[in-house]
CSV table of C-alpha atoms in Angstrom, one decimal:
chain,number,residue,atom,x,y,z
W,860,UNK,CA,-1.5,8.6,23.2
W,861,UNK,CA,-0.6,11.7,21.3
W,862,UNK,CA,-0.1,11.3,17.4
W,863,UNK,CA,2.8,13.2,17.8
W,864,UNK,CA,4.2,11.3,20.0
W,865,UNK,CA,3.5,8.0,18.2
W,866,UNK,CA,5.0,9.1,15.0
W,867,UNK,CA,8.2,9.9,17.7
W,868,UNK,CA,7.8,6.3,18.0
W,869,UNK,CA,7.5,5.3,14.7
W,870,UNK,CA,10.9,7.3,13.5
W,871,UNK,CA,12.8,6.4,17.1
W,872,UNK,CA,12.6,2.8,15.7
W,873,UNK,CA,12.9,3.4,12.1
W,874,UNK,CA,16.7,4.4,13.3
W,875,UNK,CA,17.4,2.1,15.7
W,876,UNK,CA,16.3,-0.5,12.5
W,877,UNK,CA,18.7,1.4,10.3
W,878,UNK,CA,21.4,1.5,12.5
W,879,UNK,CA,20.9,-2.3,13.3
W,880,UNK,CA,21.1,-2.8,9.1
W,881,UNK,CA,24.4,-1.4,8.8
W,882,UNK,CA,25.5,-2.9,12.2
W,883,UNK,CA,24.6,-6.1,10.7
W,884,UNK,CA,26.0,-5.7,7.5
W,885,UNK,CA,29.2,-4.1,7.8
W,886,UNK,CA,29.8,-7.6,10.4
W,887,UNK,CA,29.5,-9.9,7.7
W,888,UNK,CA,26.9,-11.9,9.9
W,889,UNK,CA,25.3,-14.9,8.8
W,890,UNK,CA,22.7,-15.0,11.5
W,891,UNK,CA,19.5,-14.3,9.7
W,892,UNK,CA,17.1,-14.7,11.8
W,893,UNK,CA,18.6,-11.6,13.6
W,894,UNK,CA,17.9,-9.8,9.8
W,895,UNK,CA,14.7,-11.2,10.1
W,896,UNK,CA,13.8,-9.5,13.8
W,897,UNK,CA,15.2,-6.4,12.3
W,898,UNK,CA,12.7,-6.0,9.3
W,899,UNK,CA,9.9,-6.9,11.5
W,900,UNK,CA,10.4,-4.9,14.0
W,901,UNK,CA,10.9,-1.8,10.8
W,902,UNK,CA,7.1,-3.4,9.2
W,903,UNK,CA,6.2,-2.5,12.9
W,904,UNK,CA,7.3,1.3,12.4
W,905,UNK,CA,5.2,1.4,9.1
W,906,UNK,CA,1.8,-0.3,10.9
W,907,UNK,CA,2.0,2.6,13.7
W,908,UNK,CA,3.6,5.7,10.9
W,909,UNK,CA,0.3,4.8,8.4
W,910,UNK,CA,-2.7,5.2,9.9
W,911,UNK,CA,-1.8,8.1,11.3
W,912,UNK,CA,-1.0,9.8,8.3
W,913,UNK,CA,-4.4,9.0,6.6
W,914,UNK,CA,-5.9,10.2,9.7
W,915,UNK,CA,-4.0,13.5,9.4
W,916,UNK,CA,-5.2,14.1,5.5
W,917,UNK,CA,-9.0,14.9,6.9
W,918,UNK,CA,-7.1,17.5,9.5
W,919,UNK,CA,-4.7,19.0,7.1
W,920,UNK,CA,-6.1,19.6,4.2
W,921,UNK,CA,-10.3,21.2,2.9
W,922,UNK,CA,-12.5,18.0,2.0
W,923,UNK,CA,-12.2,18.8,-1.5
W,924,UNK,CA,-8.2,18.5,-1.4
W,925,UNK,CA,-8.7,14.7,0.3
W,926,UNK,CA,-8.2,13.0,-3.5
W,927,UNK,CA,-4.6,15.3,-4.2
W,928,UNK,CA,-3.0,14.9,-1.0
W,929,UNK,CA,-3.7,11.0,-1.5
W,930,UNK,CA,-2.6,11.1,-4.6
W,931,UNK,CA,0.7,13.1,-3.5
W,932,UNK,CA,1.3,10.4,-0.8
W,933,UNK,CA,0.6,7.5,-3.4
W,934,UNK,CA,3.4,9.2,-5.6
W,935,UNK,CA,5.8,10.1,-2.8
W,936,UNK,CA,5.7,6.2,-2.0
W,937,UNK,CA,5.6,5.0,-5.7
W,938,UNK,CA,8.7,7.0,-6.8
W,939,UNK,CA,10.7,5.7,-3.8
W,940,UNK,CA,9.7,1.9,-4.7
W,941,UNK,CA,10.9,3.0,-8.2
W,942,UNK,CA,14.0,4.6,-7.3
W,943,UNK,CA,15.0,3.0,-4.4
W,944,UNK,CA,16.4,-0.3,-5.9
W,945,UNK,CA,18.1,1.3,-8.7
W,946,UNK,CA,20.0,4.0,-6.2
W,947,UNK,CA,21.2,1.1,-4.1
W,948,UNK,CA,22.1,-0.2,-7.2
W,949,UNK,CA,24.4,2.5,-8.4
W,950,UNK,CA,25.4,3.0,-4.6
W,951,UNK,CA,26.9,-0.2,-4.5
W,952,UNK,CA,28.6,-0.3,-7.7
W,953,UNK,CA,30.1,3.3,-7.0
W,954,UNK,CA,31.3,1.7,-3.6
W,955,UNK,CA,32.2,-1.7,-5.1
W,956,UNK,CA,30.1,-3.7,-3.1
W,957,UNK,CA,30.8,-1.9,0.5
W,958,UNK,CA,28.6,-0.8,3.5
W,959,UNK,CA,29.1,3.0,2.3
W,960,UNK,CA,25.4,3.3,0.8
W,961,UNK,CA,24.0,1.8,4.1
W,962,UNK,CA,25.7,4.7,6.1
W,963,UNK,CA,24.8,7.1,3.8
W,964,UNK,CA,21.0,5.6,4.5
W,965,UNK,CA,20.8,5.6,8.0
W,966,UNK,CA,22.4,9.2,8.1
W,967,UNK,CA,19.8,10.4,6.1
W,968,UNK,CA,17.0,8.3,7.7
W,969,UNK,CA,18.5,9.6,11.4
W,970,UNK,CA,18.0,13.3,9.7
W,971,UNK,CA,14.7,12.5,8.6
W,972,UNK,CA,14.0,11.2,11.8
W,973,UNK,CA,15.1,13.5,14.1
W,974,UNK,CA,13.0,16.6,12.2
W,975,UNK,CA,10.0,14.2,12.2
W,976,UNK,CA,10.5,14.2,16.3
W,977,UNK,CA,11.0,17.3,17.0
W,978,UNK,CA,8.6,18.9,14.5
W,979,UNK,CA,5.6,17.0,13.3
W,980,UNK,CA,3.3,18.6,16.7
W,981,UNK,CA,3.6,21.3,14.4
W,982,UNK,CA,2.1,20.0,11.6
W,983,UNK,CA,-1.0,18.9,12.8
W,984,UNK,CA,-3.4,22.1,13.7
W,985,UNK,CA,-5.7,19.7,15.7
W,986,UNK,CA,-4.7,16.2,17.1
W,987,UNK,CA,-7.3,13.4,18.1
W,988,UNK,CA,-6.2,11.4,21.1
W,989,UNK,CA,-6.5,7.4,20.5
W,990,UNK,CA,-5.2,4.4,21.8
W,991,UNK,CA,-8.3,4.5,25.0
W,992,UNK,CA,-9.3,0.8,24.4
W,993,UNK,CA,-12.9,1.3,25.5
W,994,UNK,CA,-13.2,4.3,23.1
W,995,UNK,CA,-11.4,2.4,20.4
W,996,UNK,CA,-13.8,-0.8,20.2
W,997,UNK,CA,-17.0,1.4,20.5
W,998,UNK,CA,-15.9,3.1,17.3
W,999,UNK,CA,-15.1,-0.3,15.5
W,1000,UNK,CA,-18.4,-1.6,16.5
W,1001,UNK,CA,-20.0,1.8,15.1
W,1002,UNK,CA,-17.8,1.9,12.0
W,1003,UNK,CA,-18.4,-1.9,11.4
W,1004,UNK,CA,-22.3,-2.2,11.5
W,1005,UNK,CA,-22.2,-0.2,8.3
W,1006,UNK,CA,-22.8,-2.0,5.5
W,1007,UNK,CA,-21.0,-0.5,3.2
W,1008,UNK,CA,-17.9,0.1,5.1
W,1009,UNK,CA,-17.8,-3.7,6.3
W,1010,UNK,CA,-18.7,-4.7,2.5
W,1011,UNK,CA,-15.4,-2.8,1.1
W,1012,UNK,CA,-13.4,-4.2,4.0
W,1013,UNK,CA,-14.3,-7.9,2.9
W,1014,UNK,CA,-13.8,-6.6,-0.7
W,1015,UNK,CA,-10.6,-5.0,-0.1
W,1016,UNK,CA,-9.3,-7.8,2.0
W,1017,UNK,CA,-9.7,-10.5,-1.4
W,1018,UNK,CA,-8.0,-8.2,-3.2
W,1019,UNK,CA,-5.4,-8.3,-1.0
W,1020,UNK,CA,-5.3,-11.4,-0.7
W,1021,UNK,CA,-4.9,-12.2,-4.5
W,1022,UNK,CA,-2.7,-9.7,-5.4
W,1023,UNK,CA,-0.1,-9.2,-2.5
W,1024,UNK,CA,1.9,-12.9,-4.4
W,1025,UNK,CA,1.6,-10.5,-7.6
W,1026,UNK,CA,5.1,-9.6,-8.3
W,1027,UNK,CA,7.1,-12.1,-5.9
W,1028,UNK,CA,5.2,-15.2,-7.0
W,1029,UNK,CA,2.7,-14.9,-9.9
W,1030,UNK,CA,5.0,-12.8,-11.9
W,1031,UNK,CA,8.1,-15.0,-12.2
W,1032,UNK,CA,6.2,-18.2,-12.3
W,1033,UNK,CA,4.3,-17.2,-15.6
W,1034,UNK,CA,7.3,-15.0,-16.9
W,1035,UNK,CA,10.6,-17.3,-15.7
W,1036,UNK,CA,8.9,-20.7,-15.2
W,1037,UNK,CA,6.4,-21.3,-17.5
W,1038,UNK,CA,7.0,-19.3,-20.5
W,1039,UNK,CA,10.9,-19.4,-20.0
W,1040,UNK,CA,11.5,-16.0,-20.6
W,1041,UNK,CA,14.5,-14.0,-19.1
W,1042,UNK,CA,14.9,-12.3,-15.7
W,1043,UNK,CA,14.9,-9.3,-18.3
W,1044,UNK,CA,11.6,-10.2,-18.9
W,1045,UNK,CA,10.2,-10.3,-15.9
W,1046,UNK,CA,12.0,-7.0,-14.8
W,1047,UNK,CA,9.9,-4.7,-18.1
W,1048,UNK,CA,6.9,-6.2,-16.5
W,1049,UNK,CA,7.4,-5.1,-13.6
W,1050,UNK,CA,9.0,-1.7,-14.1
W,1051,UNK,CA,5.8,-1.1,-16.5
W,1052,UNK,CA,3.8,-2.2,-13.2
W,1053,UNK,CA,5.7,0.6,-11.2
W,1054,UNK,CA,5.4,3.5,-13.8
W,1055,UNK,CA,1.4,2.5,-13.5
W,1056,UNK,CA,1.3,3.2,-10.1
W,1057,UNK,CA,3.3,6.3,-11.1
W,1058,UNK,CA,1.1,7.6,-13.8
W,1059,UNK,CA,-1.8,7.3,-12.2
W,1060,UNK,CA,-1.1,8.9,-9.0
W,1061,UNK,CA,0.2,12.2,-10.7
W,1062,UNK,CA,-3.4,12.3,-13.0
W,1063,UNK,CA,-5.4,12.5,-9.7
W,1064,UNK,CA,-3.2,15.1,-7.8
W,1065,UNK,CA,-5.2,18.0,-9.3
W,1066,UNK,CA,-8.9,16.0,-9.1
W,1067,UNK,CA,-11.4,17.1,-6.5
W,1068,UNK,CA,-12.9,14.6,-3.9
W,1069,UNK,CA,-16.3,13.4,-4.6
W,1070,UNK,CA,-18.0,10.6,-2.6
W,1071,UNK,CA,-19.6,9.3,-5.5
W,1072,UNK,CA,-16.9,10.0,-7.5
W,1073,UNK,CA,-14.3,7.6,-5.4
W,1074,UNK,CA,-16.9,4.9,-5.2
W,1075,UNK,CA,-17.1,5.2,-8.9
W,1076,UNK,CA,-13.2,5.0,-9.1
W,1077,UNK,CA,-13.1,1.7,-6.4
W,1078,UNK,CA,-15.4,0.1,-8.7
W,1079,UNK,CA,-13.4,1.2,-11.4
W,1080,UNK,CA,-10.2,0.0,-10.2
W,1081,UNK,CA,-11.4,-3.2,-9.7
W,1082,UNK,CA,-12.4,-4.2,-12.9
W,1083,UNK,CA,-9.2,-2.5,-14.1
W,1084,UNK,CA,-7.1,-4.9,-12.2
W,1085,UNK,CA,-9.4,-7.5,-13.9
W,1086,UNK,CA,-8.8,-6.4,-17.2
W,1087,UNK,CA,-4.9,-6.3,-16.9
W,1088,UNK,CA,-5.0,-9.5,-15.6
W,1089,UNK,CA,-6.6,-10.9,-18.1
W,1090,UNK,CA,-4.3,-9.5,-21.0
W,1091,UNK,CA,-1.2,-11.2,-19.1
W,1092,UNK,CA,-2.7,-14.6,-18.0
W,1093,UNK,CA,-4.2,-14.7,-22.4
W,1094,UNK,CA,-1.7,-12.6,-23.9
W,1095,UNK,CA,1.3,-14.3,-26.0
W,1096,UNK,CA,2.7,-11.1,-27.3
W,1097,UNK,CA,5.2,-9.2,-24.7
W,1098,UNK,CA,4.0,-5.9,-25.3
W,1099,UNK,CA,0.2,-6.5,-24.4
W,1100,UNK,CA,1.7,-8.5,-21.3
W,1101,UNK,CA,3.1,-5.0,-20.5
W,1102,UNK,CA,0.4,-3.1,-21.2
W,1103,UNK,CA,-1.4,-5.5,-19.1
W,1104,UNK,CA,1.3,-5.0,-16.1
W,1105,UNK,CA,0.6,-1.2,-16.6
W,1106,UNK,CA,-2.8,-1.4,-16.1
W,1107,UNK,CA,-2.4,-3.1,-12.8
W,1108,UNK,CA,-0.2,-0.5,-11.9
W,1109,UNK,CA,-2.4,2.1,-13.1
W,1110,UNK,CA,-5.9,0.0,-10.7
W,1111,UNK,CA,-3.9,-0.6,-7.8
W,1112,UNK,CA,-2.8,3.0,-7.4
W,1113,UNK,CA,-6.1,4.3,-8.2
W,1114,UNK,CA,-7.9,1.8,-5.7
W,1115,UNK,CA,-5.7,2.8,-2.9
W,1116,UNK,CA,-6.2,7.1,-3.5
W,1117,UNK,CA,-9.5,6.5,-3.5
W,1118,UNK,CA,-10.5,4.1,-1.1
W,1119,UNK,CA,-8.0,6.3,1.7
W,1120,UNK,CA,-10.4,9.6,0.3
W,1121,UNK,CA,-14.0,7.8,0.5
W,1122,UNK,CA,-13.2,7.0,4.0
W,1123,UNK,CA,-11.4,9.8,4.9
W,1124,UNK,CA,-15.0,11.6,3.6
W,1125,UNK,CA,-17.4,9.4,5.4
W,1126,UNK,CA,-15.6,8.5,8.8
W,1127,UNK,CA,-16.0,10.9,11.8
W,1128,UNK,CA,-12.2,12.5,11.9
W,1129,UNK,CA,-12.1,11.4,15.7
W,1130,UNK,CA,-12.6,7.4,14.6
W,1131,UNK,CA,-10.0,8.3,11.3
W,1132,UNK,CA,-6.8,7.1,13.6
W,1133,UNK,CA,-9.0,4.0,15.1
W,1134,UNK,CA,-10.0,2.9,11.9
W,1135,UNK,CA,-6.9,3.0,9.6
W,1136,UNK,CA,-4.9,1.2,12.0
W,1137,UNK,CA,-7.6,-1.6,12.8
W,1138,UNK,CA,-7.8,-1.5,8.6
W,1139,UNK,CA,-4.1,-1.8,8.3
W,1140,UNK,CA,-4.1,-4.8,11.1
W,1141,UNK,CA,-6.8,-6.9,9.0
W,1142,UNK,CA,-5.6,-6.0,5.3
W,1143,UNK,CA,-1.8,-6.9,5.8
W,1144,UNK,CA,-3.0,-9.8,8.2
W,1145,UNK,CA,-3.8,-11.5,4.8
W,1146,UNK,CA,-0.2,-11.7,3.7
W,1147,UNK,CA,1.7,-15.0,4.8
W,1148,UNK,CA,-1.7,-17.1,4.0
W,1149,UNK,CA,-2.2,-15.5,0.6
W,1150,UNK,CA,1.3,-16.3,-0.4
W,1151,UNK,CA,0.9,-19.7,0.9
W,1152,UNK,CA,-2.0,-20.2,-0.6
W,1153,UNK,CA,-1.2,-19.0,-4.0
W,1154,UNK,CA,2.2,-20.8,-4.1
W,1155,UNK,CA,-0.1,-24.2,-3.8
W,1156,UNK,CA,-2.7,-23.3,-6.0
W,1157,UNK,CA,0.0,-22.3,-8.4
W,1158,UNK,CA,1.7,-25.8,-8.3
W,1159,UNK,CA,-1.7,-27.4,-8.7
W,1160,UNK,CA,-3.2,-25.4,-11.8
W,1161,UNK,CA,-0.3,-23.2,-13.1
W,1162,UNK,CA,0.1,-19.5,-13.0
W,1163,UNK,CA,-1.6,-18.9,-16.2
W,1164,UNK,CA,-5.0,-20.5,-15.0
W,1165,UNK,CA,-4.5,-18.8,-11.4
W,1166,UNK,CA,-3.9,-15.6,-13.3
W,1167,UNK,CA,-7.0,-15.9,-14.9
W,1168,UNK,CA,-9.1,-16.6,-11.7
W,1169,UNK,CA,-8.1,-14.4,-9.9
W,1170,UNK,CA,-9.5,-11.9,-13.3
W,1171,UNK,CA,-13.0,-13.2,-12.8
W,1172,UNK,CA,-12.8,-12.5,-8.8
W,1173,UNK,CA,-11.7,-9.2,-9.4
W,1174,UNK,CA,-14.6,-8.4,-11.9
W,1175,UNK,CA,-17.0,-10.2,-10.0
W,1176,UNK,CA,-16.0,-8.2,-6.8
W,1177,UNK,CA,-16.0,-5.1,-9.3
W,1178,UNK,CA,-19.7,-5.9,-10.5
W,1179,UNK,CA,-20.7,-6.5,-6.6
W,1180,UNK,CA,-19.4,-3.1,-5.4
W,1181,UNK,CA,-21.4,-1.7,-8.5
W,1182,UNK,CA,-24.4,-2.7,-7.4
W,1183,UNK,CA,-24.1,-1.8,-3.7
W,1184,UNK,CA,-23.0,1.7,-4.0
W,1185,UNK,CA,-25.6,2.2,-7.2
W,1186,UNK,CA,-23.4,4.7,-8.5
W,1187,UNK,CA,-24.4,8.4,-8.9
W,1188,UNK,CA,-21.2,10.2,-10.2
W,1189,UNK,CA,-20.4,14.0,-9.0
C-alpha cells in the first residue's frame, strides 16, 4: 500500500474519532467503554500516521538536515502537549462548560484532514511501497541481525518501560502521596518537564546530523534521564526537584531526535517504513505491563526508592551503549 494512501487512512479515522468525541459528548453518555473504543481506535491512527512520517524525513529532506526536521517534529508535538490542555481549558471556561470547543476541534481536525487526503502525494518526491508481508519480514530479519540496531531496540524498550508511568504514576505518588505536597506541586513539575522537551528540541533544529554524533547524544540522553531522576527521587528542595523534571524533559526529547536521525542514517530508505512501524508495535507494546508493574513495585518499595532504581538502570543502560558504540564524535 501506497504511503499516501495510508496516511488517507490515518486522517479518514482521525475524523471519524473526532466526530465520534463530540457525538459522545454533546449526549451526555455514560457508556464508557464506548469512549474507550473511540481512543483506541484514534492510538490506532497515530501507530499507522508515525512511522510513516519518520520514513518520509530520509526522502524529504539532505542527510545532513535529518537532526532539524526531527527536531522540528519533536517541537511541533511538544508545543501541542503544552498547549493543548491549557486551550481546552480556556475553551471550556469561555463556553461554560459546553461541547462548543469539541466542535471547534473536529472542524479544525476535519480541515486538517481533508488537505492531508487530498495533498500529501504531493509531498513526498519518491514513495516506497510497504505492507508486502514477505518483503516486510526479510527486512526485519536483515535489520534485526544487527547488533547494534537490536541492542538499542532492547535499550530503548527499558526505557520505555520505566518511564512511560513517569508522569501518571511516579510523579503524583512521590509529589501527592508521599511528600503530601499540592496538585500545584505536581503540576510545576510537570510543566518544567514539558518546557524540557520544549527547549531541547528548538537547540537541535539548526544542528547537522552526524552518526557518531547521535550515538553520542543517545548515550547522552540516557544518563541525563539518570541524572534528573536522581535529583527528584534525593532532592528535598522544590526547585532542584524541578530542575530535575527539566532535565528529563530536556533527555527524553533529545533521545527521541536522535535515535529517529541515527536510524534514519543507517537504515536502507526502502526498510525506513518497515522498521518504524515494527519499532512503534514493540516500544508502545510495553505500556499496560510497565504501568502495572510500576504501580506494584511502587506499593511495595515506595516511589522514592523506585525513582531511584530506575536512575541506576538508566545509567547502567547509558554506560552499556557507551561501550558498544565506542564513541568517535563528528
Amino acid at each position: 500500500m501506497e504511503k499516501s494512501k495510508i496516511v488517507k487512512l490515518s486522517y479518514v479515522m482521525r475524523i471519524i474519532t473526532y466526530t465520534c468525541f463530540f457525538i459522545f459528548f454533546s449526549s451526555g453518555s455514560s457508556e464508557y467503554w464506548i469512549l474507550g473504543l473511540i481512543m483506541t481506535i484514534h492510538s490506532l491512527s497515530d501507530a499507522f500516521l508515525d512511522p510513516i512520517i519518520y520514513s518520509t524525513v530520509s526522502q524529504i529532506a539532505k542527510k545532513d538536515e535529518y537532526i532539524g526536521v526531527n527536531s522540528i517534529i519533536s517541537l511541533i508535538d511538544n508545543i501541542s502537549l503544552f498547549i493543548s490542555p491549557l486551550l481546552g481549558s480556556l475553551l471550556i471556561s469561555i463556553n461554560s462548560g459546553g461541547n462548543a470547543y469539541l466542535f471547534i476541534v473536529v472542524l479544525l481536525v476535519l480541515l486538517i484532514g481533508l488537505i492531508n487526503i487530498l495533498k500529501w502525494k504531493n509531498f513526498i518526491p519518491h514513495q516506497y511501497d510497504g505492507l508486502n508481508r514477505n518483503v516486510f519480514f526479510k527486512n526485519m530479519i536483515d535489520l534485526f541481525k544487527n547488533k547494534t540496531i537490536l541492542f538499542l531496540m532492547g535499550a530503548f524498550l527499558i526505557f520505555n518501560f520505566t518511564m512511560i508511568p513517569l508522569l501518571n504514576i511516579l510523579y503524583p505518588a512521590l509529589i501527592v502521596h508521599e511528600k503530601n505536597l499540592s496538585a500545584t506541586i505536581l503540576a510545576f513539575y510537570e510543566v518544567t518537564f514539558s518546557l524540557g522537551l520544549i527547549i531541547l528540541s528548538v537547540s537541535q533544529i539548526f544542528v547537522k546530523t552526524g552518526v557518531n554524533k547521535s550515538k553520542f547524544f543517545i548515550v547522552f540522553s540516557f544518563l541525563l534521564c539518570s541524572i534528573g531522576m536522581l535529583l527528584i527521587g534525593l532532592s528535598q528542595y522544590l526547585i532542584i526537584g524541578a530542575i530535575g523534571s527539566l532535565v528529563i524533559g530536556c533527555s527524553l526529547s533529545l533521545l527521541r531526535i536522535h535515535n529517529n536521525s541515527f536510524f534514519q542514517s543507517t537504515i536502507p530508505k526502502e526498510k525506513q517504513s518497515d522498521f518504524f512501524a515494527i519499532r512503534g508495535v514493540i516500544l508502545n507494546s510495553v505500556s499496560p505491563f510497565s504501568i502495572a508493574a510500576i504501580s506494584m513495585v511502587i506499593a511495595i518499595l515506595g516511589p522514592q526508592f523506585v525513582i531511584i532504581i530506575i536512575s541506576i538502570i538508566l545509567f547502567i543502560l547509558g554506560l552499556l551503549l557507551f561501550i558498544s558504540f565506542k564513541i568517535n564524535i563528528d
